[in-house]
Short mmCIF file of C-alpha atoms in Angstrom, two decimals:
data_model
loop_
_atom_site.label_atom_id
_atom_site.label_comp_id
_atom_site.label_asym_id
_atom_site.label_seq_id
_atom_site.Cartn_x
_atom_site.Cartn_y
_atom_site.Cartn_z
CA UNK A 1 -105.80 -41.59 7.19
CA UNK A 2 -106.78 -45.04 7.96
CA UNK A 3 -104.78 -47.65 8.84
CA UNK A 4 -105.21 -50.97 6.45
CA UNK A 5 -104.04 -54.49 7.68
CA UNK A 6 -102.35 -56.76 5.33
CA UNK A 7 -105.08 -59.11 6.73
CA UNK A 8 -107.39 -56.52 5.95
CA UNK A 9 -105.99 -56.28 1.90
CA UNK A 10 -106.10 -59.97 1.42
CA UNK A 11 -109.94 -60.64 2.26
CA UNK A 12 -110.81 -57.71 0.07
CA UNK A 13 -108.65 -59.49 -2.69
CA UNK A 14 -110.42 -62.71 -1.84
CA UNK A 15 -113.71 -60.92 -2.20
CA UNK A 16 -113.32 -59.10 -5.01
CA UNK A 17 -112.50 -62.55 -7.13
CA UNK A 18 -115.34 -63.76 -5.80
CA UNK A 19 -117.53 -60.69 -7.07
CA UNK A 20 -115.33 -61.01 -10.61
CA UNK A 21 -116.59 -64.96 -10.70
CA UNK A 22 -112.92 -66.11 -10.25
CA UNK A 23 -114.13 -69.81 -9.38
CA UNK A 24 -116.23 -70.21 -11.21
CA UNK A 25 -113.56 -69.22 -14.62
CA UNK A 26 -110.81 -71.71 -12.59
CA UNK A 27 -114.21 -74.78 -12.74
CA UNK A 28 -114.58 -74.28 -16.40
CA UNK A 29 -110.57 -74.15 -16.74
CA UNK A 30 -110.70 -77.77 -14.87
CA UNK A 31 -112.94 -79.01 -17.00
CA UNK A 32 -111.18 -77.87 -19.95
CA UNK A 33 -108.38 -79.54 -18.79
CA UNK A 34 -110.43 -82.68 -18.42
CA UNK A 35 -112.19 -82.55 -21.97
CA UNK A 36 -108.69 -81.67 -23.62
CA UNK A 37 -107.22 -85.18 -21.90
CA UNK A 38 -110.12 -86.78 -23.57
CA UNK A 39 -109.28 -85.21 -27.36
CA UNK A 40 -105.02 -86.21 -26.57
CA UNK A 41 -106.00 -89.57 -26.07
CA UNK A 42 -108.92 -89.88 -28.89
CA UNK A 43 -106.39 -87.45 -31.18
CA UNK A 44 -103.69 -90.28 -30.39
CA UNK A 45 -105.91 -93.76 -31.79
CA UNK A 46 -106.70 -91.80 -34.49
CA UNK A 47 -103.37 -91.20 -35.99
CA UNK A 48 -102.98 -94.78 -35.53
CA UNK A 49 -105.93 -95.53 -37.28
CA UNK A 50 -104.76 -94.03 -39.90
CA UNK A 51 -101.95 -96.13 -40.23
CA UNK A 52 -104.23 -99.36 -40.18
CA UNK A 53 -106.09 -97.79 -43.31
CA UNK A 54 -102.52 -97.18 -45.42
CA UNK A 55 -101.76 -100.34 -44.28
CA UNK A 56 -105.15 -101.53 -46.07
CA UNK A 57 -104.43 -99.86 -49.27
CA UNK A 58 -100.87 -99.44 -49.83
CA UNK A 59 -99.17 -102.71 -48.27
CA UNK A 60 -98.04 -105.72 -50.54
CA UNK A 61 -100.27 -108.08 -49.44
CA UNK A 62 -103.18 -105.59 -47.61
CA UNK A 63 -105.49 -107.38 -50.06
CA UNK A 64 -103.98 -110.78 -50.26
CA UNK A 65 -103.02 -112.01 -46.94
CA UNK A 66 -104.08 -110.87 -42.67
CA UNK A 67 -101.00 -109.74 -40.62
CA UNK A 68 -102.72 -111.64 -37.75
CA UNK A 69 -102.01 -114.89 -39.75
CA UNK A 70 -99.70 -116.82 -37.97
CA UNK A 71 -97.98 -118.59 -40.70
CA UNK A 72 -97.21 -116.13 -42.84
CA UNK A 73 -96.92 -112.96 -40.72
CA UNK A 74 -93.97 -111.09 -39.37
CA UNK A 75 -93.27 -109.35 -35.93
CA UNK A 76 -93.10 -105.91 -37.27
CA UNK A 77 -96.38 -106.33 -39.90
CA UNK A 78 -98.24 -107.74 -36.84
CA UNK A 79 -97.20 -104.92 -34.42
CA UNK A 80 -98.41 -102.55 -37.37
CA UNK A 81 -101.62 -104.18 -37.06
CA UNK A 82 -101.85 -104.55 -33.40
CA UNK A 83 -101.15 -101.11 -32.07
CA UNK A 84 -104.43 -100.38 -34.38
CA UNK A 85 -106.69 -102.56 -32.36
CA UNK A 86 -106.70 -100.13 -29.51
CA UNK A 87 -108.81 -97.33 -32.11
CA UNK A 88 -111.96 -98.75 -32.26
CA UNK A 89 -112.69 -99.59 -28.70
CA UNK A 90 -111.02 -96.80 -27.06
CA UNK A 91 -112.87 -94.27 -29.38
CA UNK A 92 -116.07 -96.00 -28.28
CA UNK A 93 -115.29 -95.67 -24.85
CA UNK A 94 -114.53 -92.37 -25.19
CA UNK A 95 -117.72 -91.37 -27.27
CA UNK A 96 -119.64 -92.68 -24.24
CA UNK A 97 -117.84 -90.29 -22.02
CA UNK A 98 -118.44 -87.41 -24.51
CA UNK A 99 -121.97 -88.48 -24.80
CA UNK A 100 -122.54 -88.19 -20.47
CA UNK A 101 -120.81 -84.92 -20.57
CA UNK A 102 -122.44 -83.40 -23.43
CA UNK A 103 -125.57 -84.82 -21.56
CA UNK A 104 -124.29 -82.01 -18.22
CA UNK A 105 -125.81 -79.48 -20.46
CA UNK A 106 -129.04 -80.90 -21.56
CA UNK A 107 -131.92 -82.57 -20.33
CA UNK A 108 -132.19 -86.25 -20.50
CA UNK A 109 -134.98 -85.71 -23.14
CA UNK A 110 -132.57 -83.03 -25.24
CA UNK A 111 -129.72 -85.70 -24.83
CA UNK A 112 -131.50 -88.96 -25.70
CA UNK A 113 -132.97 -86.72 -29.03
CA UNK A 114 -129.39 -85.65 -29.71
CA UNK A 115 -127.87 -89.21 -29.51
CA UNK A 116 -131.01 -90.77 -31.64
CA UNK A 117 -130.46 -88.36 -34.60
CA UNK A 118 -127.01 -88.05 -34.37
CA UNK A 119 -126.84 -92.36 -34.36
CA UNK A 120 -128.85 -92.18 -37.38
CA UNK A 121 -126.48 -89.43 -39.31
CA UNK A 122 -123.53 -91.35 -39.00
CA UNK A 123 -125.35 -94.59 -39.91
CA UNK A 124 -126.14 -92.09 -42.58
CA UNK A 125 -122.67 -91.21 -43.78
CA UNK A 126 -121.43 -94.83 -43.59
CA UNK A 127 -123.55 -95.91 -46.39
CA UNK A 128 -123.44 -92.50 -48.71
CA UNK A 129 -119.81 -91.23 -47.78
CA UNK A 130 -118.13 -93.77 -46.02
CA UNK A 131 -118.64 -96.67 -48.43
CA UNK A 132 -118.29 -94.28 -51.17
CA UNK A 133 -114.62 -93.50 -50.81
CA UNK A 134 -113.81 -96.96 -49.71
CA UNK A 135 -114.61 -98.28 -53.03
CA UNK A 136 -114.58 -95.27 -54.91
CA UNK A 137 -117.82 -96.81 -56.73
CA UNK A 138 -120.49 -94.63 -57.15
CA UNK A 139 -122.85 -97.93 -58.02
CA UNK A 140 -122.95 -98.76 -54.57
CA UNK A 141 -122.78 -102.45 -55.25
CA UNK A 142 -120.92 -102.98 -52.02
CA UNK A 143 -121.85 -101.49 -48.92
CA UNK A 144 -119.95 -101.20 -45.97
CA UNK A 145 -121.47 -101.28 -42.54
CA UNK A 146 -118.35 -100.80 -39.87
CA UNK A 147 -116.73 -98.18 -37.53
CA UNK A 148 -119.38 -95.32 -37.59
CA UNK A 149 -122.39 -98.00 -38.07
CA UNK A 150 -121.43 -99.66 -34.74
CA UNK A 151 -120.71 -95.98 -33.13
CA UNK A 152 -124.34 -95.06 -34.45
CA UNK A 153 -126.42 -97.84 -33.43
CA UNK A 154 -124.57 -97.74 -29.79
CA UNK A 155 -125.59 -94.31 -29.84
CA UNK A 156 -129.56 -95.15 -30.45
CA UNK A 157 -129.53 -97.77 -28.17
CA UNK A 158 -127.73 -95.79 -25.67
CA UNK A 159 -130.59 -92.92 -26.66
CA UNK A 160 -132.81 -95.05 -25.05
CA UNK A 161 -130.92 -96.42 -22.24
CA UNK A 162 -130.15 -93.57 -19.97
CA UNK A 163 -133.84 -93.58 -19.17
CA UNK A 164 -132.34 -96.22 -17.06
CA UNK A 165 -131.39 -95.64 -13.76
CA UNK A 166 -127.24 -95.40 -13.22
CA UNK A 167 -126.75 -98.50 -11.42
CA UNK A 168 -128.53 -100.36 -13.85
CA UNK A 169 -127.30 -98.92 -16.99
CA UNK A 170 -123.50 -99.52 -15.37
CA UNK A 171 -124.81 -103.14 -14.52
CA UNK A 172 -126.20 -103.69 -18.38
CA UNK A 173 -122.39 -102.34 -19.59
CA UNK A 174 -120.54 -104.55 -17.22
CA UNK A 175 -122.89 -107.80 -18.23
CA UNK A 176 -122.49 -106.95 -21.73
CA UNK A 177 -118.51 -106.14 -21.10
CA UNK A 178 -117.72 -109.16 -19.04
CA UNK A 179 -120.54 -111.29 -20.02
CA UNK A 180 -121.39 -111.64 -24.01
CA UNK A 181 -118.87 -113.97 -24.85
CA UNK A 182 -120.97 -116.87 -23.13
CA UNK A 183 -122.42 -116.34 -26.14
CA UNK A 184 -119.30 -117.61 -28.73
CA UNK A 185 -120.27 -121.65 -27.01
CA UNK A 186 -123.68 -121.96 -28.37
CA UNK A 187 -122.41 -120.19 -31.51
CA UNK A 188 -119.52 -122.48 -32.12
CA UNK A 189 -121.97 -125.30 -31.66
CA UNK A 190 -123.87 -123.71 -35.24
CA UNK A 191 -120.35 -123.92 -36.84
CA UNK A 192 -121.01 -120.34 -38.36
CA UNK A 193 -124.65 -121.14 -39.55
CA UNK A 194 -125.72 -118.14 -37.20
CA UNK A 195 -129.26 -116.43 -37.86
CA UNK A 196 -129.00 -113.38 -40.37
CA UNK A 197 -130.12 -111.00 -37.15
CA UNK A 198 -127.79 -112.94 -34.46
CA UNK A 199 -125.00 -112.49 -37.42
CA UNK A 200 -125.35 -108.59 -36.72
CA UNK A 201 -125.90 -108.83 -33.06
CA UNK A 202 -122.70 -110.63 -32.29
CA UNK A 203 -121.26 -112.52 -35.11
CA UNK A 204 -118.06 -112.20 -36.73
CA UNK A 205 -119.66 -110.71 -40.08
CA UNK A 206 -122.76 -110.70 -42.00
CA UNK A 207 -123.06 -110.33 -45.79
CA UNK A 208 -126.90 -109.20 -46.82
CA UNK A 209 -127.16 -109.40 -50.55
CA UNK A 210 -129.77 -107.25 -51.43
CA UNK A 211 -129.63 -108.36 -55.26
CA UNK A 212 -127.79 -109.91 -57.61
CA UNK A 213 -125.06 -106.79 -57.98
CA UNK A 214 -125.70 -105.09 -54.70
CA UNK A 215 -124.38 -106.29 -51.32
CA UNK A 216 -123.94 -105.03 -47.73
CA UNK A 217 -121.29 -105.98 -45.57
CA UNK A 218 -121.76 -105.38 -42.04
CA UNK A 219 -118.26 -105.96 -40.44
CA UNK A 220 -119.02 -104.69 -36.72
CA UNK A 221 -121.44 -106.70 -34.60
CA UNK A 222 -123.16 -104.30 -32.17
CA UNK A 223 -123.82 -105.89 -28.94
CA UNK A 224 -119.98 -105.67 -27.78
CA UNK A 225 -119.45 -102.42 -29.39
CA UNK A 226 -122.97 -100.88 -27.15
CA UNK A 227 -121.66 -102.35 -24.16
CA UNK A 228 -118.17 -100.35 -24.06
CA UNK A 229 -120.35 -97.36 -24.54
CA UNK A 230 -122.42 -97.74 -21.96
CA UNK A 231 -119.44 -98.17 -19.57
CA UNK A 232 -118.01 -94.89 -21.28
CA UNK A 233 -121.49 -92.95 -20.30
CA UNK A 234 -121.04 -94.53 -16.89
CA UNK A 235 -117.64 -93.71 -16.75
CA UNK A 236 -118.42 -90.04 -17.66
CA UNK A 237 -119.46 -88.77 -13.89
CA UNK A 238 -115.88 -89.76 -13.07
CA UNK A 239 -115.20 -86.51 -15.45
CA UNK A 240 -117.13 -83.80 -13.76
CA UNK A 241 -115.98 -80.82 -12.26
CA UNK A 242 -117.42 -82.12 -8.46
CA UNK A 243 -115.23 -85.13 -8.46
CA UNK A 244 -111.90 -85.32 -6.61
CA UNK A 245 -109.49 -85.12 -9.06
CA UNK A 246 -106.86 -87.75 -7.02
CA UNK A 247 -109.60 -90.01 -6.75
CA UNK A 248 -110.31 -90.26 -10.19
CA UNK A 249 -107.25 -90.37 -11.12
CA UNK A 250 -106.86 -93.30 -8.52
CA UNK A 251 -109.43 -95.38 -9.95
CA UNK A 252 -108.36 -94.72 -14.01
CA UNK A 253 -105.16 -96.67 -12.91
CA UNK A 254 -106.72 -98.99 -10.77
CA UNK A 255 -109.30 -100.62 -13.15
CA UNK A 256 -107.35 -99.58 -16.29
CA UNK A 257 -104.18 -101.92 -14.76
CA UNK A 258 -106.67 -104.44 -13.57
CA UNK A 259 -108.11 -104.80 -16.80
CA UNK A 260 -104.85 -105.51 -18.53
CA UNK A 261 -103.79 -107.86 -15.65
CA UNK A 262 -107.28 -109.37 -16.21
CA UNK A 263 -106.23 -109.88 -20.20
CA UNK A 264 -102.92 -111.51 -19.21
CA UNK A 265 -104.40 -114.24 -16.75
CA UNK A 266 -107.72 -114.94 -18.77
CA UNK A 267 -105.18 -115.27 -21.99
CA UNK A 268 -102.73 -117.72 -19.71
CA UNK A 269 -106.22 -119.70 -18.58
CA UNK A 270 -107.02 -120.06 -22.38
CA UNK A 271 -110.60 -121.04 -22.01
CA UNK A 272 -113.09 -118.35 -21.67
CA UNK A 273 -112.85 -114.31 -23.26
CA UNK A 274 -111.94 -114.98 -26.44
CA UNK A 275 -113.55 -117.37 -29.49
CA UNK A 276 -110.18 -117.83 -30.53
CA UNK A 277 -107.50 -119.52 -27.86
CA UNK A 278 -103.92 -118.95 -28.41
CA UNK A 279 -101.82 -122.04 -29.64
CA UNK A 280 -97.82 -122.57 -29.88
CA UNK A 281 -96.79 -121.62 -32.76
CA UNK A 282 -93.84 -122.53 -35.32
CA UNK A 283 -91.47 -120.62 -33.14
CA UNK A 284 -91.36 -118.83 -29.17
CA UNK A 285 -91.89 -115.13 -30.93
CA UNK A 286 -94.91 -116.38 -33.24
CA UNK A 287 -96.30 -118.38 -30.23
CA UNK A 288 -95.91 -115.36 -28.15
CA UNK A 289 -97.61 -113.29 -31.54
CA UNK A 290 -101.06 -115.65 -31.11
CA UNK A 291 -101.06 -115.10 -26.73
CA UNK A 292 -101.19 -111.63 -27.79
CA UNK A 293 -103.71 -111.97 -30.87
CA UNK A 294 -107.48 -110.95 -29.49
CA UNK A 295 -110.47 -111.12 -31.30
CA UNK A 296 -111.67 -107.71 -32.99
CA UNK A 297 -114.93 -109.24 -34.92
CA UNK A 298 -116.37 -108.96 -32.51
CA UNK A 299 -114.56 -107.23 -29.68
CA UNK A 300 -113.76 -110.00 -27.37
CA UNK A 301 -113.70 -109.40 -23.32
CA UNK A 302 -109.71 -110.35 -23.84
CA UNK A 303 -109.81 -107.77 -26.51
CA UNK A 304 -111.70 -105.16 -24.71
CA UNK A 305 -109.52 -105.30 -21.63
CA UNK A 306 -106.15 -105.51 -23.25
CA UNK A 307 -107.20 -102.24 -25.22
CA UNK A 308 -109.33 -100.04 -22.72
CA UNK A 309 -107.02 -101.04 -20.12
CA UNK A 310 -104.07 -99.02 -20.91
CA UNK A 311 -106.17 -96.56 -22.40
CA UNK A 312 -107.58 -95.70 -18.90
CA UNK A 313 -104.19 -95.50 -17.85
CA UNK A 314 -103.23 -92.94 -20.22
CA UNK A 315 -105.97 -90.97 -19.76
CA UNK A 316 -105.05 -91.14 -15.90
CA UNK A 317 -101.59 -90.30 -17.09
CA UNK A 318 -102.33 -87.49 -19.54
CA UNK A 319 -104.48 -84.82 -17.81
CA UNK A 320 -102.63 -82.59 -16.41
CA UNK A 321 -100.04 -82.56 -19.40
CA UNK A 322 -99.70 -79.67 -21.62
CA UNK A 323 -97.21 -79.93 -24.24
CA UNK A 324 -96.26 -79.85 -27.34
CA UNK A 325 -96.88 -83.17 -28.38
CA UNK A 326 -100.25 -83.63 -26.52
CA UNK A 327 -101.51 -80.06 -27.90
CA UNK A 328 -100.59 -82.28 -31.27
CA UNK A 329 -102.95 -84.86 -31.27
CA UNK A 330 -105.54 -83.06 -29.36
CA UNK A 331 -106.32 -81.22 -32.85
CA UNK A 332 -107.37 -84.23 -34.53
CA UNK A 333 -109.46 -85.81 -31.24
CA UNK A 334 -111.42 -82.43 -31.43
CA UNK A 335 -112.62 -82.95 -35.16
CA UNK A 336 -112.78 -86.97 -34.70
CA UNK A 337 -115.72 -87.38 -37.97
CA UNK A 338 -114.01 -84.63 -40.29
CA UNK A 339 -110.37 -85.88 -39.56
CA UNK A 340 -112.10 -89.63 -40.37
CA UNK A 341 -113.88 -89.09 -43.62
CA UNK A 342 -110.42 -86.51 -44.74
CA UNK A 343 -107.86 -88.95 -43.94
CA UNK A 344 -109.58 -91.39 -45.66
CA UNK A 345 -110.73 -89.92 -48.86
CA UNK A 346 -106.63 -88.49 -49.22
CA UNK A 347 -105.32 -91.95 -48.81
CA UNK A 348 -107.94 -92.72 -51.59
CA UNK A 349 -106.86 -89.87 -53.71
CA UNK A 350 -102.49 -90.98 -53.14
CA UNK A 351 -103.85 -94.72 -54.10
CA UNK A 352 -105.47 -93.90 -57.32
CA UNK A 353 -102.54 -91.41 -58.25
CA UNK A 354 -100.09 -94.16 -57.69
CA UNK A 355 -102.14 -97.00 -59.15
CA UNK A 356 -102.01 -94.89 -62.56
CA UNK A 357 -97.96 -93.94 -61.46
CA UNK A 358 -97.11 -98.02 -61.24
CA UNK A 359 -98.97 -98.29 -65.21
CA UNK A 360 -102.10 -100.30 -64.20
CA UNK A 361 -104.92 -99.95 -67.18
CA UNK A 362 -108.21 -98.12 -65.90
CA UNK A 363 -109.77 -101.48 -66.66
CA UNK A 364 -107.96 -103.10 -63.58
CA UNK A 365 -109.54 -100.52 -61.01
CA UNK A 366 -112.81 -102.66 -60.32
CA UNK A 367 -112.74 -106.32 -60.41
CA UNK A 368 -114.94 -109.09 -57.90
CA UNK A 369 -111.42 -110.07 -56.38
CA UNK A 370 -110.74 -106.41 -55.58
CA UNK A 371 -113.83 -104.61 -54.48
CA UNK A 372 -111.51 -101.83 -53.29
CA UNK A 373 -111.48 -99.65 -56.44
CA UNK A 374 -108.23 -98.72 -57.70
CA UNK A 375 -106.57 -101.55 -55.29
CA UNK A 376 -105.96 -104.72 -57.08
CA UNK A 377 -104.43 -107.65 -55.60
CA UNK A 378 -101.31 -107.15 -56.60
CA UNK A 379 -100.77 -103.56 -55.90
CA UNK A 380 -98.81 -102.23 -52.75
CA UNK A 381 -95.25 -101.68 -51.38
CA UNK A 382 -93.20 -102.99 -48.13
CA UNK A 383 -93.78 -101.77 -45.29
CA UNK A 384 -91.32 -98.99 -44.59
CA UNK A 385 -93.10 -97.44 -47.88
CA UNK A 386 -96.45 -97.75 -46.05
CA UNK A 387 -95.49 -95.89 -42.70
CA UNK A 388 -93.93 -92.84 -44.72
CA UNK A 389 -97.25 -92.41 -46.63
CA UNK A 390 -99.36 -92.83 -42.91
CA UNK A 391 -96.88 -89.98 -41.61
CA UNK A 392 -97.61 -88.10 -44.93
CA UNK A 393 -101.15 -88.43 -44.82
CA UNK A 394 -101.04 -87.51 -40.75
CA UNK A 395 -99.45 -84.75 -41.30
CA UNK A 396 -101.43 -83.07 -44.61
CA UNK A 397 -104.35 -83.58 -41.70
CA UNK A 398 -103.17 -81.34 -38.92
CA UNK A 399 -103.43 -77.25 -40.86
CA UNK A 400 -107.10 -78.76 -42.15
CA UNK A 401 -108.52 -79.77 -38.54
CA UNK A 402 -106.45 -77.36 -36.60
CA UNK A 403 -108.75 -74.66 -39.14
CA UNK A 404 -111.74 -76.23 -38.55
CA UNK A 405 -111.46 -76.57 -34.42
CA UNK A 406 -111.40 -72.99 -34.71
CA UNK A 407 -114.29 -72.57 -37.07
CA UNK A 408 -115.92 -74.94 -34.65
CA UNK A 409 -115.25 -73.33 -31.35
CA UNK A 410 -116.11 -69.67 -33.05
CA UNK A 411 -119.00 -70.99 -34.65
CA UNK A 412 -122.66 -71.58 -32.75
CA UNK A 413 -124.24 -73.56 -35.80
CA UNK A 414 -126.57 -76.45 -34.78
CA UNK A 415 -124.88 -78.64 -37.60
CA UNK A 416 -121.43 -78.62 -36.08
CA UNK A 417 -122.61 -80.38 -33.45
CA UNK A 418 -122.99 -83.52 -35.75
CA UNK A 419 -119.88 -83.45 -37.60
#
């Protein structure tokens, strides 16, 4: 009989998990753990974007009047816009993350192929689906270039940028981050006159009418938008499985609170970050509303850091955290395109079953002061009315992607990869 050490037991243990590949199943669990942080926090500013598109549709005066105006709006409508401004950025940021660590398991040739075609699908879907359920006019005589336009052409200019090396891609996204609003003094000098191709570079819209009943609208300058994607790519090696997680963690809530502290003292400067300065206002509250009113079109540096700042400190905040709640919006961040195009074509179907419910004639569906089909002027409810349908809609959304994340993580088609 031989005589067996505890010692003895525990190295064969140890040696035997090594044979069975044990660390290498607890590096892919890390990562897992990283990616799912990534699809809480992108699952979270899309349910809120949602509730900027009922609020589009289905509020009194979502056709008539801006919650960001200062005379006329009201703390909780401007909130209800607010909040919504963190979406676009923060899902930019976070494509440019996805985009690095998709880019762990291809080569920079696969990746910059992948990132060209898929830029020009959801340019793609924009016009054809996109701009389709927006106005529900098959005609096409308005076109909308916006959230997946700037998303795709990011993603073909980023296609060819990480042919760069790292330091100077991360030097383009900070000069482009910190730097592009040098450009809003020369353009205030052309008192909106800008250039058709500056207009879609960095203006605050450009309307290309193709003929005399078809137009394109391109609300979403690029420049900004490529810029906070390139800082997501860069940001991306902070995600991999060599990098200390404490570290990482140190420096999400480091530049993610330095950002925001960056938005408050740039805002209190009033001069330079934003094309727009705050003023005082009719009251302390509405002053306070227009310190705290950044520039979306386009994405101002004020903008950028008072949104992407607290999202890095959420997605500092988040990782580790496995809940309920956080398993909850993690099924719509892993289906980001098919939750978009669903939510929106339901909210289309509830507004055309209501605009028939309140008695408006078919004839009043299309008209050239409501482009919107089924959405004229004078159509819409308060507001309490407009965040029941959001949670509605929100909720109708979760069975539908929680059955397709599991189509798409059983599935090996190459087309999942683009939807």
């Amino acid at each position: 009989m031989v005589n067996v050490s505890s010692r003895d037991v525990l190295l064969q243990f140890i040696f035997n998990l090594k044979q069975h590949n044990f660390y290498a199943v607890s590096d892919q669990l890390v990562s897992r753990q990283r990616i799912a942080s990534i699809d809480v926090l992108r699952g979270i500013v899309m349910v809120i974007m949602a509730l900027d598109h009922t609020r589009d549709f289905f509020h009194i005066a979502g056709a008539t009047d801006q919650p960001t105006n200062m005379a006329t709006t009201t703390l909780p409508l401007f909130f209800t816009r607010w909040i919504t401004h963190f979406c676009a950025p923060v899902f930019l940021f976070l494509s440019g993350i996805a985009a690095f660590l998709n880019g762990r398991k291809k080569t920079r040739s696969a990746l910059s192929g992948f990132l060209l075609k898929r830029g020009l699908w959801l340019v793609l879907v924009e016009i054809t689906v996109v701009s389709l359920v927006l106005t529900l006019n098959p005609y096409y005589n308005l076109i909308f270039l916006i959230v997946f336009w700037a998303i795709g052409v990011s993603m073909i200019l980023l296609s060819v940028l990480i042919w760069l090396p790292y330091r100077v891609l991360l030097a383009l996204g900070l000069v482009l981050f910190f730097g592009h609003n040098l450009l809003d003094f020369p353009e205030a000098a052309l008192k909106g006159s800008l250039p058709l191709f500056w207009a879609i570079v960095h203006g605050r819209a450009a309307v290309i009418p193709l003929n005399a009943t078809h137009t394109i609208l391109i609300g979403y300058s690029f420049l900004p938008w490529t810029g906070l994607m390139i800082l997501g790519y860069c940001c991306g090696r902070l995600f991999t499985n060599n990098r200390d997680p404490i570290l990482r963690k140190r420096v999400l809530l480091y530049t993610g609170g330095g950002l925001f502290l960056l938005f408050i003292l740039l805002r209190i400067i009033n001069v330079y970050g934003d094309p727009v300065p705050w003023s005082e206002q009719k009251s302390q509250v509405i002053t306070f509303l227009s310190f705290m009113n950044a520039n979306k079109y386009p994405p101002s540096l004020i903008f950028c850091c008072m949104t992407i700042g607290p999202a890095l400190v959420m997605l500092a905040l988040i990782e580790n955290t496995n809940s309920r709640l956080t398993r909850f919006f993690s099924v719509y961040g892993a289906v980001p395109m098919f939750y978009f195009v669903l939510h929106l074509l339901l909210i289309r179907i509830i507004c055309v079953a209501l605009f028939f419910a309140e008695g408006y004639p078919v004839t009043m569906a299309f008209s050239t002061t409501a482009p919107l089909g089924f959405r004229p002027a004078a159509f819409g409810y308060q507001l309490w009315i407009v965040y029941l349908i959001w949670l509605m809609v929100v909720l109708a959304m979760y069975p539908l992607c929680k059955k397709y994340g599991r189509f798409k993580e059983t599935k090996q088609y190459w087309w999942l990869s683009y939807l």
